[in-house]
XYZ file of N, CA and C in Angstrom:
528
model
N 45.245 -9.332 57.634
C 44.256 -10.210 57.166
C 43.061 -9.576 56.326
N 42.443 -8.514 57.076
C 41.626 -7.787 56.586
C 41.876 -7.063 55.191
N 43.087 -6.687 55.094
C 43.578 -5.902 53.902
C 43.625 -6.889 52.775
N 44.174 -8.224 53.025
C 44.223 -9.316 51.991
C 42.820 -9.447 51.579
N 41.844 -9.709 52.436
C 40.566 -10.036 52.153
C 39.848 -8.863 51.148
N 40.051 -7.703 51.646
C 39.644 -6.575 50.813
C 40.331 -6.640 49.390
N 41.688 -6.904 49.286
C 42.282 -6.966 47.929
C 41.724 -7.872 47.054
N 41.388 -9.146 47.871
C 40.806 -10.388 47.096
C 39.541 -9.870 46.506
N 38.668 -9.227 47.311
C 37.336 -8.810 46.954
C 37.378 -7.841 45.892
N 38.198 -6.905 45.959
C 38.447 -5.904 44.723
C 38.793 -6.586 43.535
N 39.773 -7.608 43.553
C 40.038 -8.317 42.357
C 38.883 -9.095 41.769
N 38.084 -9.728 42.693
C 36.877 -10.313 42.262
C 35.819 -9.359 41.602
N 35.602 -8.185 42.198
C 34.718 -7.203 41.649
C 35.367 -6.620 40.376
N 36.594 -6.546 40.189
C 37.183 -6.152 38.916
C 36.991 -6.936 37.894
N 37.130 -8.317 38.239
C 36.906 -9.420 37.270
C 35.493 -9.557 36.799
N 34.477 -9.316 37.796
C 33.017 -9.224 37.301
C 32.596 -8.057 36.598
N 33.299 -6.975 36.714
C 33.061 -5.845 35.945
C 33.396 -6.037 34.553
N 34.735 -6.580 34.370
C 35.260 -6.960 32.980
C 34.217 -8.021 32.453
N 33.808 -8.907 33.235
C 32.925 -9.940 32.632
C 31.612 -9.236 32.074
N 31.254 -8.203 32.785
C 29.919 -7.389 32.380
C 30.250 -6.626 31.134
N 31.495 -6.262 30.993
C 31.832 -5.286 29.936
C 31.851 -6.264 28.688
N 32.436 -7.535 28.827
C 32.386 -8.436 27.725
C 30.935 -9.077 27.396
N 30.239 -9.125 28.223
C 28.627 -9.387 27.960
C 28.016 -8.447 27.284
N 28.166 -7.160 27.779
C 27.666 -6.029 26.964
C 28.222 -5.868 25.638
N 29.482 -6.322 25.436
C 30.129 -6.319 24.052
C 29.399 -7.302 22.954
N 29.190 -8.593 23.824
C 28.725 -9.526 23.092
C 27.312 -9.283 22.705
N 26.535 -8.781 23.513
C 25.103 -8.426 23.244
C 25.237 -7.417 22.141
N 25.913 -6.520 22.166
C 26.160 -5.474 21.045
C 26.523 -6.071 19.776
N 27.180 -7.051 19.700
C 27.714 -7.656 18.378
C 26.568 -8.652 17.814
N 25.757 -9.126 18.687
C 24.512 -9.951 18.336
C 23.674 -9.118 17.541
N 23.073 -10.073 16.531
C 21.910 -9.235 15.621
C 20.631 -9.250 16.648
N 19.848 -8.177 16.426
C 18.729 -8.022 17.398
C 17.772 -9.305 17.366
N 17.832 -10.100 16.163
C 16.830 -11.223 16.036
C 17.326 -12.361 16.940
N 18.511 -12.382 17.286
C 19.063 -13.611 18.063
C 18.821 -13.436 19.503
N 17.328 -13.352 19.808
C 16.992 -13.161 21.189
C 17.556 -14.230 22.230
N 17.354 -15.372 21.793
C 17.606 -16.604 22.726
C 19.138 -16.537 23.324
N 19.999 -15.994 22.407
C 21.535 -15.806 22.855
C 21.506 -14.658 23.794
N 20.986 -13.611 23.429
C 20.851 -12.245 24.295
C 20.149 -12.628 25.487
N 19.130 -13.234 25.585
C 18.383 -13.633 26.887
C 19.378 -14.405 27.864
N 20.004 -15.378 27.248
C 21.095 -16.182 28.010
C 22.173 -15.409 28.504
N 22.628 -14.299 27.705
C 23.555 -13.445 28.378
C 22.935 -12.710 29.432
N 21.782 -12.108 29.440
C 21.121 -11.456 30.428
C 20.989 -12.402 31.841
N 20.756 -13.622 31.683
C 20.923 -14.497 32.821
C 22.293 -14.477 33.595
N 23.367 -14.440 32.726
C 24.764 -14.292 33.186
C 24.943 -12.780 33.744
N 24.153 -11.805 33.235
C 24.417 -10.528 33.961
C 23.589 -10.542 35.278
N 22.619 -11.356 35.529
C 21.826 -11.397 36.772
C 22.815 -11.891 37.907
N 23.667 -12.798 37.351
C 24.610 -13.600 38.365
C 25.682 -12.499 38.735
N 26.303 -11.915 37.661
C 27.308 -11.003 38.009
C 26.836 -9.670 38.707
N 25.723 -9.097 38.516
C 25.077 -7.983 39.296
C 24.929 -8.313 40.593
N 24.352 -9.727 40.883
C 24.277 -10.164 42.060
C 25.580 -10.147 43.045
N 26.529 -10.672 42.233
C 27.852 -10.750 42.959
C 28.467 -9.513 43.310
N 28.012 -8.533 42.415
C 28.523 -7.083 42.723
C 27.661 -6.217 43.800
N 26.630 -6.911 44.056
C 25.714 -6.360 45.025
C 24.665 -5.120 44.472
N 24.576 -5.225 43.184
C 23.738 -4.320 42.353
C 22.356 -4.986 42.174
N 21.617 -5.190 43.231
C 20.647 -6.006 43.267
C 19.298 -5.413 42.267
N 19.312 -4.174 42.235
C 18.138 -3.673 41.379
C 18.541 -4.158 39.776
N 19.776 -3.975 39.460
C 20.379 -4.323 38.031
C 20.010 -5.746 37.843
N 20.332 -6.465 38.993
C 20.203 -7.997 38.895
C 18.748 -8.374 38.687
N 17.801 -7.756 39.266
C 16.358 -7.928 39.252
C 15.966 -7.420 37.868
N 16.447 -6.266 37.151
C 16.029 -5.894 35.994
C 16.161 -6.834 34.966
N 17.507 -7.504 34.938
C 17.911 -8.383 34.015
C 17.119 -9.816 34.271
N 16.921 -9.985 35.421
C 16.127 -11.259 35.768
C 14.813 -11.384 34.981
N 14.135 -10.222 35.194
C 12.792 -10.125 34.439
C 12.916 -10.454 33.088
N 14.049 -9.806 32.387
C 14.230 -10.114 31.015
C 14.673 -11.312 30.752
N 15.494 -12.079 31.561
C 15.819 -13.498 31.193
C 14.782 -14.412 31.621
N 13.845 -14.178 32.316
C 12.757 -15.045 32.750
C 11.783 -15.141 31.399
N 11.707 -14.160 30.665
C 10.952 -14.044 29.533
C 11.481 -15.000 28.403
N 12.535 -15.683 28.573
C 12.946 -16.383 27.540
C 12.305 -17.679 27.250
N 12.158 -18.232 26.032
C 11.332 -19.535 25.821
C 12.399 -20.686 26.144
N 13.721 -20.445 26.264
C 14.569 -21.476 26.592
C 14.457 -21.849 28.185
N 14.048 -23.010 28.523
C 13.984 -23.233 29.956
C 15.266 -23.320 30.753
N 16.245 -23.580 29.940
C 17.587 -23.534 30.581
C 18.140 -22.134 30.859
N 17.780 -21.167 30.194
C 17.924 -19.758 30.396
C 17.133 -19.328 31.517
N 15.935 -19.679 31.782
C 14.990 -19.466 32.845
C 15.644 -19.965 34.046
N 16.050 -21.166 33.960
C 16.477 -21.777 35.243
C 17.760 -21.202 35.749
N 18.785 -20.808 34.820
C 19.826 -19.998 35.293
C 19.440 -18.763 35.955
N 18.435 -18.093 35.264
C 17.975 -16.712 35.946
C 17.492 -16.922 37.260
N 16.689 -17.969 37.422
C 16.053 -18.184 38.811
C 17.201 -18.492 39.896
N 18.109 -19.377 39.404
C 19.128 -19.784 40.218
C 20.086 -18.534 40.678
N 20.443 -17.691 39.704
C 21.296 -16.553 39.995
C 20.455 -15.486 40.742
N 19.297 -15.392 40.633
C 18.482 -14.430 41.385
C 18.252 -14.845 42.699
N 18.182 -16.199 43.004
C 17.980 -16.765 44.265
C 19.215 -16.418 45.143
N 20.369 -16.574 44.434
C 21.639 -16.203 45.101
C 21.676 -14.594 45.369
N 21.063 -13.980 44.572
C 21.163 -12.504 44.993
C 20.184 -12.130 46.085
N 19.092 -12.737 46.157
C 17.953 -12.673 47.335
C 18.627 -13.175 48.576
N 19.476 -14.197 48.520
C 20.003 -14.879 49.785
C 21.037 -13.687 50.187
N 21.882 -13.135 49.337
C 22.811 -12.195 49.810
C 22.169 -11.002 50.424
N 20.968 -10.635 49.969
C 20.093 -9.612 50.503
C 19.562 -9.980 51.770
N 19.437 -11.038 52.082
C 18.664 -11.612 53.448
C 17.334 -11.931 53.078
N 16.973 -11.934 51.891
C 15.378 -12.391 51.621
C 15.522 -13.955 51.337
N 15.521 -14.607 52.412
C 15.554 -16.085 52.285
C 14.572 -16.556 51.807
N 13.114 -16.091 52.278
C 11.927 -16.757 51.608
C 11.755 -16.669 50.202
N 12.228 -15.507 49.620
C 12.157 -15.178 48.279
C 13.106 -16.051 47.563
N 14.400 -16.145 48.108
C 15.347 -17.017 47.445
C 15.009 -18.430 47.568
N 14.226 -18.829 48.668
C 13.857 -20.411 48.685
C 12.887 -20.646 47.558
N 11.931 -19.624 47.412
C 10.901 -19.825 46.263
C 11.482 -19.806 44.967
N 12.430 -18.845 44.687
C 13.166 -18.985 43.530
C 14.087 -20.295 43.245
N 14.645 -20.650 44.177
C 15.195 -21.966 44.049
C 14.413 -23.186 43.895
N 13.248 -23.197 44.560
C 12.436 -24.091 44.039
C 11.880 -24.284 42.629
N 11.668 -22.943 42.207
C 11.228 -22.700 40.631
C 12.532 -23.346 39.972
N 13.758 -22.806 40.180
C 14.959 -23.325 39.515
C 15.027 -24.729 39.458
N 14.651 -25.268 40.549
C 14.766 -27.003 40.549
C 13.633 -27.647 39.689
N 12.411 -27.047 39.437
C 11.444 -27.541 38.700
C 11.993 -27.198 37.309
N 12.511 -26.119 37.060
C 12.958 -25.958 35.605
C 14.231 -26.861 35.309
N 15.032 -26.857 36.192
C 16.135 -27.815 35.877
C 15.782 -29.194 35.653
N 14.719 -29.769 36.380
C 14.327 -31.041 36.107
C 13.704 -31.153 34.835
N 13.080 -30.098 34.444
C 12.480 -30.045 33.146
C 13.484 -30.138 31.942
N 14.541 -29.332 32.218
C 15.625 -29.251 31.161
C 16.263 -30.703 31.180
N 16.463 -31.332 32.294
C 17.014 -32.522 32.396
C 16.232 -33.745 31.522
N 14.890 -33.584 31.763
C 13.967 -34.475 31.099
C 14.010 -34.312 29.647
N 14.073 -32.888 29.187
C 14.001 -32.627 27.768
C 15.418 -33.159 27.237
N 16.490 -32.979 27.946
C 17.838 -33.436 27.345
C 17.883 -34.977 27.239
N 17.212 -35.533 28.304
C 17.243 -37.124 28.448
C 16.335 -37.543 27.288
N 15.274 -36.918 26.932
C 14.263 -37.300 25.807
C 15.052 -36.971 24.598
N 15.795 -35.970 24.318
C 16.703 -35.622 23.187
C 17.595 -36.763 22.914
N 18.086 -37.149 24.134
C 19.321 -38.089 23.880
C 18.652 -39.512 23.496
N 17.390 -39.643 24.109
C 17.008 -40.935 23.766
C 16.358 -41.126 22.339
N 15.857 -39.792 21.847
C 15.455 -39.875 20.379
C 16.724 -40.018 19.581
N 17.795 -39.357 19.880
C 19.145 -39.449 19.130
C 19.582 -40.866 19.146
N 19.591 -41.628 20.258
C 19.899 -43.045 20.142
C 19.067 -43.887 19.509
N 17.677 -43.599 19.508
C 16.729 -44.291 18.543
C 17.079 -44.328 17.246
N 17.180 -43.014 16.899
C 17.624 -42.539 15.381
C 19.008 -43.153 14.919
N 20.014 -43.266 15.832
C 21.094 -43.960 15.717
C 21.079 -45.469 15.301
N 20.185 -45.998 16.320
C 19.836 -47.335 16.006
C 19.193 -47.697 14.811
N 18.208 -46.794 14.641
C 17.540 -46.995 13.203
C 18.556 -46.857 11.883
N 19.429 -46.075 12.076
C 20.416 -45.661 11.151
C 21.400 -46.863 11.075
N 21.793 -47.445 12.122
C 22.759 -48.646 12.056
C 21.959 -49.825 11.476
N 20.602 -50.019 12.098
C 19.808 -50.925 11.444
C 19.531 -50.930 9.763
N 19.387 -49.591 9.556
C 19.218 -49.506 7.911
C 20.492 -49.881 7.197
N 21.575 -49.419 7.997
C 23.093 -49.649 7.230
C 23.220 -51.060 6.983
N 22.851 -51.761 8.243
C 23.081 -53.349 8.104
C 22.129 -53.987 6.852
N 20.872 -53.521 6.822
C 19.954 -53.933 5.923
C 20.506 -53.504 4.541
N 20.998 -52.276 4.417
C 21.394 -51.887 3.236
C 22.554 -52.745 2.678
N 23.349 -52.957 3.672
C 24.650 -53.863 3.212
C 24.255 -55.188 2.899
N 23.164 -55.777 3.448
C 22.771 -57.197 3.075
C 22.047 -57.158 1.861
N 21.404 -56.020 1.442
C 20.754 -55.978 0.146
C 21.797 -55.888 -0.881
N 22.710 -54.986 -0.660
C 23.810 -54.930 -1.727
C 24.613 -56.022 -1.964
N 24.804 -56.859 -0.740
C 25.545 -58.202 -0.940
C 24.625 -59.076 -1.824
N 23.309 -59.116 -1.539
C 22.429 -59.829 -2.415
C 22.473 -59.586 -3.731
N 22.391 -58.266 -4.004
C 22.427 -57.813 -5.362
C 23.798 -58.248 -6.113
N 24.910 -58.051 -5.343
C 26.235 -58.459 -5.798
C 26.282 -59.968 -6.257
N 25.669 -60.758 -5.429
C 25.543 -62.282 -5.489
C 24.824 -62.501 -6.872
N 23.504 -61.861 -6.850
C 22.679 -61.954 -8.258
C 23.455 -61.660 -9.338
N 24.061 -60.521 -9.307
C 24.782 -60.115 -10.624
C 25.920 -60.818 -10.816
N 26.708 -61.432 -9.825
C 27.656 -62.558 -10.204
C 27.123 -63.757 -10.856
N 25.914 -64.116 -10.395
C 25.356 -65.379 -10.592
C 24.896 -65.205 -12.140
N 24.301 -63.944 -12.372
C 23.925 -63.658 -13.858
C 25.197 -63.861 -14.764
N 26.206 -63.158 -14.399
C 27.548 -63.171 -15.098
C 28.006 -64.647 -15.373
N 27.836 -65.457 -14.261
C 28.229 -66.857 -14.380
C 27.348 -67.653 -15.430
N 26.094 -67.494 -15.374
C 25.308 -68.046 -16.268
C 25.474 -67.632 -17.587
N 25.726 -66.203 -17.822
C 25.795 -65.823 -19.185
C 27.217 -66.369 -19.667
N 28.157 -66.455 -18.697
C 29.411 -67.062 -19.196
C 29.323 -68.467 -19.653
N 28.772 -69.285 -18.727
C 28.568 -70.653 -18.974
C 27.576 -70.937 -20.369
N 26.570 -70.048 -20.635
C 25.808 -70.209 -21.800
C 26.731 -69.934 -23.119
N 27.435 -68.773 -22.783
C 28.365 -68.454 -24.110
C 29.388 -69.607 -24.250
N 29.825 -70.131 -23.161
C 30.791 -71.165 -23.156
C 30.229 -72.464 -23.933
N 28.915 -72.842 -23.458
C 28.185 -74.038 -24.161
C 27.936 -73.692 -25.519
N 27.439 -72.501 -25.920
C 27.270 -72.044 -27.234
C 28.628 -72.365 -28.091
N 29.605 -71.841 -27.486
C 30.846 -72.065 -28.371
C 31.368 -73.400 -28.537
N 31.142 -74.416 -27.426
C 31.450 -75.684 -27.538
C 30.443 -76.439 -28.450
N 29.335 -76.086 -28.354
C 28.470 -76.662 -29.286
C 28.748 -76.255 -30.746
N 29.042 -74.909 -30.987
C 29.327 -74.420 -32.260
C 30.493 -75.220 -32.959
N 31.546 -75.261 -31.899
C 32.870 -76.011 -32.442
C 32.630 -77.328 -32.781
N 31.748 -78.092 -31.872
C 31.618 -79.494 -32.249
C 30.669 -79.614 -33.474
N 29.754 -78.845 -33.717
C 29.017 -78.734 -34.970
C 29.985 -78.416 -36.336
N 30.815 -77.566 -36.134
C 31.689 -77.083 -37.189
C 32.480 -78.257 -37.632
N 33.245 -78.899 -36.353
C 33.968 -80.275 -36.720
C 33.054 -81.345 -37.253
N 31.939 -81.441 -36.875
C 31.088 -82.455 -37.590
C 30.790 -82.184 -38.823
N 30.354 -80.839 -39.130
C 30.086 -80.446 -40.442
C 31.174 -80.643 -41.458
N 32.328 -80.329 -40.935
C 33.806 -80.491 -41.738
C 33.886 -82.026 -41.982
N 33.844 -82.773 -40.918
C 34.101 -84.144 -41.280
C 33.099 -84.864 -42.091
N 31.924 -84.411 -42.086
C 30.989 -84.780 -42.912
C 31.022 -84.543 -44.404
N 31.619 -83.417 -44.699
C 31.994 -82.946 -45.957
C 33.127 -83.669 -46.496
N 34.024 -84.070 -45.554
C 34.927 -84.824 -46.243
C 34.665 -86.352 -46.670
N 33.794 -86.857 -45.659
C 33.301 -88.072 -46.048
C 32.208 -88.218 -47.262
N 31.753 -87.168 -47.560
C 30.933 -87.190 -48.908
C 31.766 -86.954 -50.133
């Protein structure tokens, strides 16, 4: 049983080492100006180093990830580092980091909720403007058809009047 657990743990460590290699490769492929994405990858490195038991490296990348202006990256870093502190047996520090993670996660949720509300408001305004636009297009089409109808009726009346005048003029010439 112990051999199976050791084998499973070795596989997990191998997977985590592979993940670290992929993260390093992703960081290397990113342009240096893309700091937000790189800092997000640093938060992932905190988690992986914590799982591997390399707490100094985890703390190093935690410091880098916490410098991110992105609250979600900061929250991830605090969450992962609290797990590393818990594994180290430093429960008080883990608890304080977990509290900070909770505050940041709530802020991120509020930001996303606010963004969703703004997006819904913009969608509602767009729909409202679309309906209004359709109404005005319909009105313009009605006016245009009314103008065509009036022009047609005017031309028809002019033609009828011209025809009647022509017949009247012709019959009058015959009588004279």
